[in-house]
mmCIF file of C-alpha atoms in Angstrom:
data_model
loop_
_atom_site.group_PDB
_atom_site.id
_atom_site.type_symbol
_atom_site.label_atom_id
_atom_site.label_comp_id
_atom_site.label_asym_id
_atom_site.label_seq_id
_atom_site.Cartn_x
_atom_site.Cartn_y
_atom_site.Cartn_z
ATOM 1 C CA UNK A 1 65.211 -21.145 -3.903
ATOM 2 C CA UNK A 2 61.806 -21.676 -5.540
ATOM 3 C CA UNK A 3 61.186 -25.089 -4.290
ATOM 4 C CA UNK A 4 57.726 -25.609 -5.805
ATOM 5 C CA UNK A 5 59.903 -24.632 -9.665
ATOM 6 C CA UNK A 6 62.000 -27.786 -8.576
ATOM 7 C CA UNK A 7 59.459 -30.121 -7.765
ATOM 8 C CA UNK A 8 57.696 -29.381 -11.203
ATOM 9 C CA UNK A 9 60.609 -29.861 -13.251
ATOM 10 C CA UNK A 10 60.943 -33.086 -11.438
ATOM 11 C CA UNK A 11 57.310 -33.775 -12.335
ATOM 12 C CA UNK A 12 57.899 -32.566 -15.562
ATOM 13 C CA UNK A 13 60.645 -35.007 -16.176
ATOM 14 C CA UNK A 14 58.675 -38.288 -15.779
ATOM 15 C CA UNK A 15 58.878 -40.207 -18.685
ATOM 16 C CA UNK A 16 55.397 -39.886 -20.653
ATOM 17 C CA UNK A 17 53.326 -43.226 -20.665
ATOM 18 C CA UNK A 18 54.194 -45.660 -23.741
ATOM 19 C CA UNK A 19 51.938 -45.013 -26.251
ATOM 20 C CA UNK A 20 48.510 -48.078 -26.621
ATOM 21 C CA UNK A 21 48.504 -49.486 -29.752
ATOM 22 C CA UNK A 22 44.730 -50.093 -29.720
ATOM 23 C CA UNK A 23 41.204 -47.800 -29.425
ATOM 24 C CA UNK A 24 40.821 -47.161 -26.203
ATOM 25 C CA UNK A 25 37.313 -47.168 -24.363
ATOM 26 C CA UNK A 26 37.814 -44.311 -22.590
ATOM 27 C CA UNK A 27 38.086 -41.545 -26.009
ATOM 28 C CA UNK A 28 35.925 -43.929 -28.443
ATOM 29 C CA UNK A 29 33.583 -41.350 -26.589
ATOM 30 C CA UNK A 30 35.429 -37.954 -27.863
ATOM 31 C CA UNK A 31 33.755 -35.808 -30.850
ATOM 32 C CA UNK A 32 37.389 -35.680 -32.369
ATOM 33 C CA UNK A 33 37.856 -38.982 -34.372
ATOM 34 C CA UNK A 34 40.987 -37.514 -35.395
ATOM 35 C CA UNK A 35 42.206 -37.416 -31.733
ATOM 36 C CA UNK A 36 41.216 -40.810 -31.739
ATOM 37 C CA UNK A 37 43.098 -41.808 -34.244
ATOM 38 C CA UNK A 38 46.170 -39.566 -33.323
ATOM 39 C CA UNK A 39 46.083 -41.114 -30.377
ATOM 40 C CA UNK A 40 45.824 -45.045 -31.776
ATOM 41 C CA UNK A 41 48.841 -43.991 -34.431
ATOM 42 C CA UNK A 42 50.507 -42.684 -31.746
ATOM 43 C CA UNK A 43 50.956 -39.231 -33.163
ATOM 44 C CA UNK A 44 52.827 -36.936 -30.834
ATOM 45 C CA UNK A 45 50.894 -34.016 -29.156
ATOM 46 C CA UNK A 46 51.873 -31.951 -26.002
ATOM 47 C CA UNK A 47 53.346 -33.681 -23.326
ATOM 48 C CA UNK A 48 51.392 -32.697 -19.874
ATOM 49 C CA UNK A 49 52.002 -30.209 -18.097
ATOM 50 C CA UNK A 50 52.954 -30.952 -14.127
ATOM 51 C CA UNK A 51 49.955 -30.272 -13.097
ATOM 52 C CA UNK A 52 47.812 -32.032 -15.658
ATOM 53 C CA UNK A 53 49.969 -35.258 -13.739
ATOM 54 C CA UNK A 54 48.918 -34.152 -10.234
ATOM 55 C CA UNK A 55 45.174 -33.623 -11.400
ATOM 56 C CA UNK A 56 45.528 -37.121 -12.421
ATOM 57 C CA UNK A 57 47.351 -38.883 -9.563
ATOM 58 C CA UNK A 58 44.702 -37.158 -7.392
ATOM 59 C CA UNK A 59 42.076 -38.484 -8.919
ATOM 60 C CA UNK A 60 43.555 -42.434 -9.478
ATOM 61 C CA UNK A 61 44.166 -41.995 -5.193
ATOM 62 C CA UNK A 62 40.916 -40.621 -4.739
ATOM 63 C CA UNK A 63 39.520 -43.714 -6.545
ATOM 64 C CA UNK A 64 41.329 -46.022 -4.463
ATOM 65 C CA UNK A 65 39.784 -44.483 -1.294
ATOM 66 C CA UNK A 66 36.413 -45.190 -2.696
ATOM 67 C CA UNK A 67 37.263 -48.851 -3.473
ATOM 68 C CA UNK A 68 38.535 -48.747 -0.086
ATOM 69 C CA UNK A 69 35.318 -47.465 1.128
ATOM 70 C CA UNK A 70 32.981 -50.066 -0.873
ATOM 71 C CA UNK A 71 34.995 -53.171 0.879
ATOM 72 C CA UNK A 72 34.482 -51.657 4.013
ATOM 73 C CA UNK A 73 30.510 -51.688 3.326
ATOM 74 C CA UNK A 74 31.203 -55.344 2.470
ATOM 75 C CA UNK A 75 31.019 -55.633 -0.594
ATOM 76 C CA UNK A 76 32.812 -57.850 -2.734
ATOM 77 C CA UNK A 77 35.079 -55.577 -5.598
ATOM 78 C CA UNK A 78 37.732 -56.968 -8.146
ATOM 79 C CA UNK A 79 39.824 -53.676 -8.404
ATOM 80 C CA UNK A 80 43.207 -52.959 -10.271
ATOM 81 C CA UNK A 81 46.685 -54.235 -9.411
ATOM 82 C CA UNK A 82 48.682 -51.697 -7.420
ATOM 83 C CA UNK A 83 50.280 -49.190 -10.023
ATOM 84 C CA UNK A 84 48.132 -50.306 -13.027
ATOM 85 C CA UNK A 85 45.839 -48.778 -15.359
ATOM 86 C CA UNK A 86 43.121 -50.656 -14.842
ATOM 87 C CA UNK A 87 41.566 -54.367 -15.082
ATOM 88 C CA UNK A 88 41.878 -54.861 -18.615
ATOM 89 C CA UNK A 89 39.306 -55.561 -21.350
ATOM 90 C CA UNK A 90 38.349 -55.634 -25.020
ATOM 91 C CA UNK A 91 35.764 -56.379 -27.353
ATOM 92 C CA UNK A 92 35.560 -60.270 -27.984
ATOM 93 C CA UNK A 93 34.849 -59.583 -31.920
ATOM 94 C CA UNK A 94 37.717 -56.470 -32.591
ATOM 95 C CA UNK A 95 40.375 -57.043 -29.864
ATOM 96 C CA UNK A 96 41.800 -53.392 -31.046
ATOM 97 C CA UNK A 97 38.786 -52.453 -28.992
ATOM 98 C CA UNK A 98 39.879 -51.941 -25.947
ATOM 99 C CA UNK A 99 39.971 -50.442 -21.963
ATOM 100 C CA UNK A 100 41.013 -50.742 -18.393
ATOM 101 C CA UNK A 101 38.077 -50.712 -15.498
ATOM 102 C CA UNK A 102 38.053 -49.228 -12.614
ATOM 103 C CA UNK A 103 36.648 -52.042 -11.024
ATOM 104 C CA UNK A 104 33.889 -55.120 -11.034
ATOM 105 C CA UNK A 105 31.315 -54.942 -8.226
ATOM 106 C CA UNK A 106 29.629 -57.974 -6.941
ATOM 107 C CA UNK A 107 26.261 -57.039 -5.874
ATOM 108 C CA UNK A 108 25.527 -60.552 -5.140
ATOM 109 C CA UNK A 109 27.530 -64.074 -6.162
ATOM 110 C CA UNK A 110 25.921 -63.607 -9.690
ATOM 111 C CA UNK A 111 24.903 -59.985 -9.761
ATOM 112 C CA UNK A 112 28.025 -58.710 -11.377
ATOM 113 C CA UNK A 113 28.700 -55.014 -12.472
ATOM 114 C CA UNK A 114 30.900 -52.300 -14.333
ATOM 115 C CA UNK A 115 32.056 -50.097 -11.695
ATOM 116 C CA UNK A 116 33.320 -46.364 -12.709
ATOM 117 C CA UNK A 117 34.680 -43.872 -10.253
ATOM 118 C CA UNK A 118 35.323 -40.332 -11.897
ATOM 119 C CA UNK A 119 36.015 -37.547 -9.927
ATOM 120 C CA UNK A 120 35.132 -33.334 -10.195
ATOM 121 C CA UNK A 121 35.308 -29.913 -9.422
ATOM 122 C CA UNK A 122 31.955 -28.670 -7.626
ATOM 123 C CA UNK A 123 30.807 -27.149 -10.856
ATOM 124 C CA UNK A 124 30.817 -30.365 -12.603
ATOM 125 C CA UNK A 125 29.724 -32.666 -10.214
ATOM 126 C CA UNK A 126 26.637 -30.207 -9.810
ATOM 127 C CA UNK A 127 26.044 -30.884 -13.403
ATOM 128 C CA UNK A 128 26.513 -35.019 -12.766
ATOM 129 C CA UNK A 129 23.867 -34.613 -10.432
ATOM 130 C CA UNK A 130 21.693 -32.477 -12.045
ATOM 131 C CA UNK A 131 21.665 -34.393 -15.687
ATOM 132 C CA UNK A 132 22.735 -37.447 -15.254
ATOM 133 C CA UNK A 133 25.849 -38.997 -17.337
ATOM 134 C CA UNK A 134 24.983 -39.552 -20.630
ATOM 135 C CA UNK A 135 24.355 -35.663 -20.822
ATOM 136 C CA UNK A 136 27.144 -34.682 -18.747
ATOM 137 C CA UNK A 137 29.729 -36.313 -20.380
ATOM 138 C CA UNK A 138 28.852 -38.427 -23.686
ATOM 139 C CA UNK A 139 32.575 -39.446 -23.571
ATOM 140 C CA UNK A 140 32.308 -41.019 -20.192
ATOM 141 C CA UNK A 141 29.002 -42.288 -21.165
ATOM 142 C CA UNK A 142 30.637 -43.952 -24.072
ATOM 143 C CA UNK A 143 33.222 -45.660 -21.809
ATOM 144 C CA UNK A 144 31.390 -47.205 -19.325
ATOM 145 C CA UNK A 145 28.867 -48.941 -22.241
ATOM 146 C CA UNK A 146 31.994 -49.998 -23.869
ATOM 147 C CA UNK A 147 33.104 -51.376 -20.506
ATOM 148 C CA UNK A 148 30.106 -53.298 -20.033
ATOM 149 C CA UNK A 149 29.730 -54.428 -23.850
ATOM 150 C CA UNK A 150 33.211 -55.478 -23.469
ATOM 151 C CA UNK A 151 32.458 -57.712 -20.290
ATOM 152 C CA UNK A 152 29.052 -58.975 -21.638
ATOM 153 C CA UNK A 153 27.329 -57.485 -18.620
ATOM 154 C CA UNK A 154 24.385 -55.499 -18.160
ATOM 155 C CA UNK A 155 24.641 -52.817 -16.039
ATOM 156 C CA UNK A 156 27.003 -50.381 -14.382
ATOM 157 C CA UNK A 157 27.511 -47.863 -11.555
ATOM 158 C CA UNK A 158 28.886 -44.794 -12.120
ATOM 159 C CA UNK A 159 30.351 -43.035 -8.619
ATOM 160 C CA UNK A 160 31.180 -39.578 -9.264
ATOM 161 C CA UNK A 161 33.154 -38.088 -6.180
ATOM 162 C CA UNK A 162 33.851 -33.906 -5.705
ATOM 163 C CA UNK A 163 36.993 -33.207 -5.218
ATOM 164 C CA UNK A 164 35.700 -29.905 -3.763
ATOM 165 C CA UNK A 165 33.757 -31.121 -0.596
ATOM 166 C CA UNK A 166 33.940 -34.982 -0.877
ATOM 167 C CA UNK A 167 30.461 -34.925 -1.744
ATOM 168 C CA UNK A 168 29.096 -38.275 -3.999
ATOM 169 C CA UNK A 169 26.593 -39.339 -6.044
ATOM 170 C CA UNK A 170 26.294 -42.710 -8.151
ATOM 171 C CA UNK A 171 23.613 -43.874 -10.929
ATOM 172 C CA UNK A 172 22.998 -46.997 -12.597
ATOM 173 C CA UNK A 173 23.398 -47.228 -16.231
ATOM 174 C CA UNK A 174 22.376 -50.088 -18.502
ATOM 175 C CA UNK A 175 23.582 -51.846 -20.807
ATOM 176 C CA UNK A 176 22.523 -50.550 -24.531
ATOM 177 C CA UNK A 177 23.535 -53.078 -27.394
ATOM 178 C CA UNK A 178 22.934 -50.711 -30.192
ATOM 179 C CA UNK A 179 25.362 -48.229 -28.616
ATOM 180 C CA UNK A 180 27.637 -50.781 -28.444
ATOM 181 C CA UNK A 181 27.664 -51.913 -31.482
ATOM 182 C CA UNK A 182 28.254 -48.242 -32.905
ATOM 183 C CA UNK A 183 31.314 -47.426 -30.437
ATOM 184 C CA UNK A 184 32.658 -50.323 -31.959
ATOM 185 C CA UNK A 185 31.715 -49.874 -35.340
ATOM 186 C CA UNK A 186 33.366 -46.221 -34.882
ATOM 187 C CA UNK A 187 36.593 -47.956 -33.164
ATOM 188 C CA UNK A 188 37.037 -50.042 -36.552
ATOM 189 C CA UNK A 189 36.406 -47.297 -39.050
ATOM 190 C CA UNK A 190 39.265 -45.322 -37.061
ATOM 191 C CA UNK A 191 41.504 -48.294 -36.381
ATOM 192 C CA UNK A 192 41.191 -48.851 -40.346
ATOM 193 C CA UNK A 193 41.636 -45.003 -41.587
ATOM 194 C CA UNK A 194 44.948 -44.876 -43.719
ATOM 195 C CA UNK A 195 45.019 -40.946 -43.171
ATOM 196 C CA UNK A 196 43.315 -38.963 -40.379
ATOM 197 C CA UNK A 197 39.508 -38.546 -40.639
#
């Protein structure tokens, strides 16, 4: 019997997510605006693979630990409903703009902030630390401003956790308007497209 064979095509039989009728927040980031918009018209691509669903489960309960973890410092944290995607969002100006948070972190009763948790592979993380986020990943980058333009809020914190060793590392971004205002300039020229760019 190859047991793990059977747990994969168990995997492999979930039923895909339904597809988001909107720009999402986290790919207004990507290079590709024809992903983007692939992805908005809901054109089909490859389903993912077993493991691709595992990376990603790890990850979302990996997050949850470190929400976990912030409480437990004391901090006040407005995180997602069990089994969600997120705390929802979207632009006040072009509601097809839009995203789910990973959480809001109260830094005081009126200090209010984005919170991000990505996780990584040594290699990765390494180059979080090293760089910083806006030149590790643009993409992530990209999300977390739209999170925050989204919110009307000025700055975020990005924690970054490697799935290697457990090792973290956080930094505080702020809040850029003109970025902003080009993500979502970029999420309406998309949105708009007849054909694919």
């Amino acid at each position: 019997m190859d047991f793990i064979k059977i747990l994969d095509e168990a995997i492999a039989n979930i039923p895909a997510d339904e597809p988001r009728r909107y720009i999402g927040a986290s790919g207004i980031g990507n290079d590709c605006s024809r992903k983007i918009w692939n992805d908005y018209n809901c054109v089909q691509g490859k389903p993912i693979t077993p493991r691709q669903r595992r990376t990603f489960e790890t990850g979302k309960i990996l997050e949850d630990m470190v929400l976990n973890y912030i409480e437990l410092a004391g901090f006040k944290i407005i995180r997602p409903e069990p089994g969600s995607k997120g705390i929802p969002c979207q632009d006040e100006e072009y509601p097809l703009f839009q995203g789910h948070m990973d959480g809001l972190l109260y830094l005081t009763e009126t200090n209010v902030v984005v919170l991000e948790l990505k996780t990584a592979k040594s290699s990765e993380y390494k180059k979080f630390v090293d760089i910083g986020l806006k030149a590790w990943s643009p993409t992530y980058y990209s999300q977390v401003m739209s999170y925050m333009g989204m919110n009307k809020l000025k700055r975020a914190l990005i924690i970054v956790l490697n799935k290697d060793n457990a090792e973290w590392h956080c930094e505080w971004i702020e809040f850029d308007e003109i970025t902003y205002c080009e993500l979502r300039a970029k999420a309406m020229h998309i949105s708009q497209a007849e054909t694919p760019p």
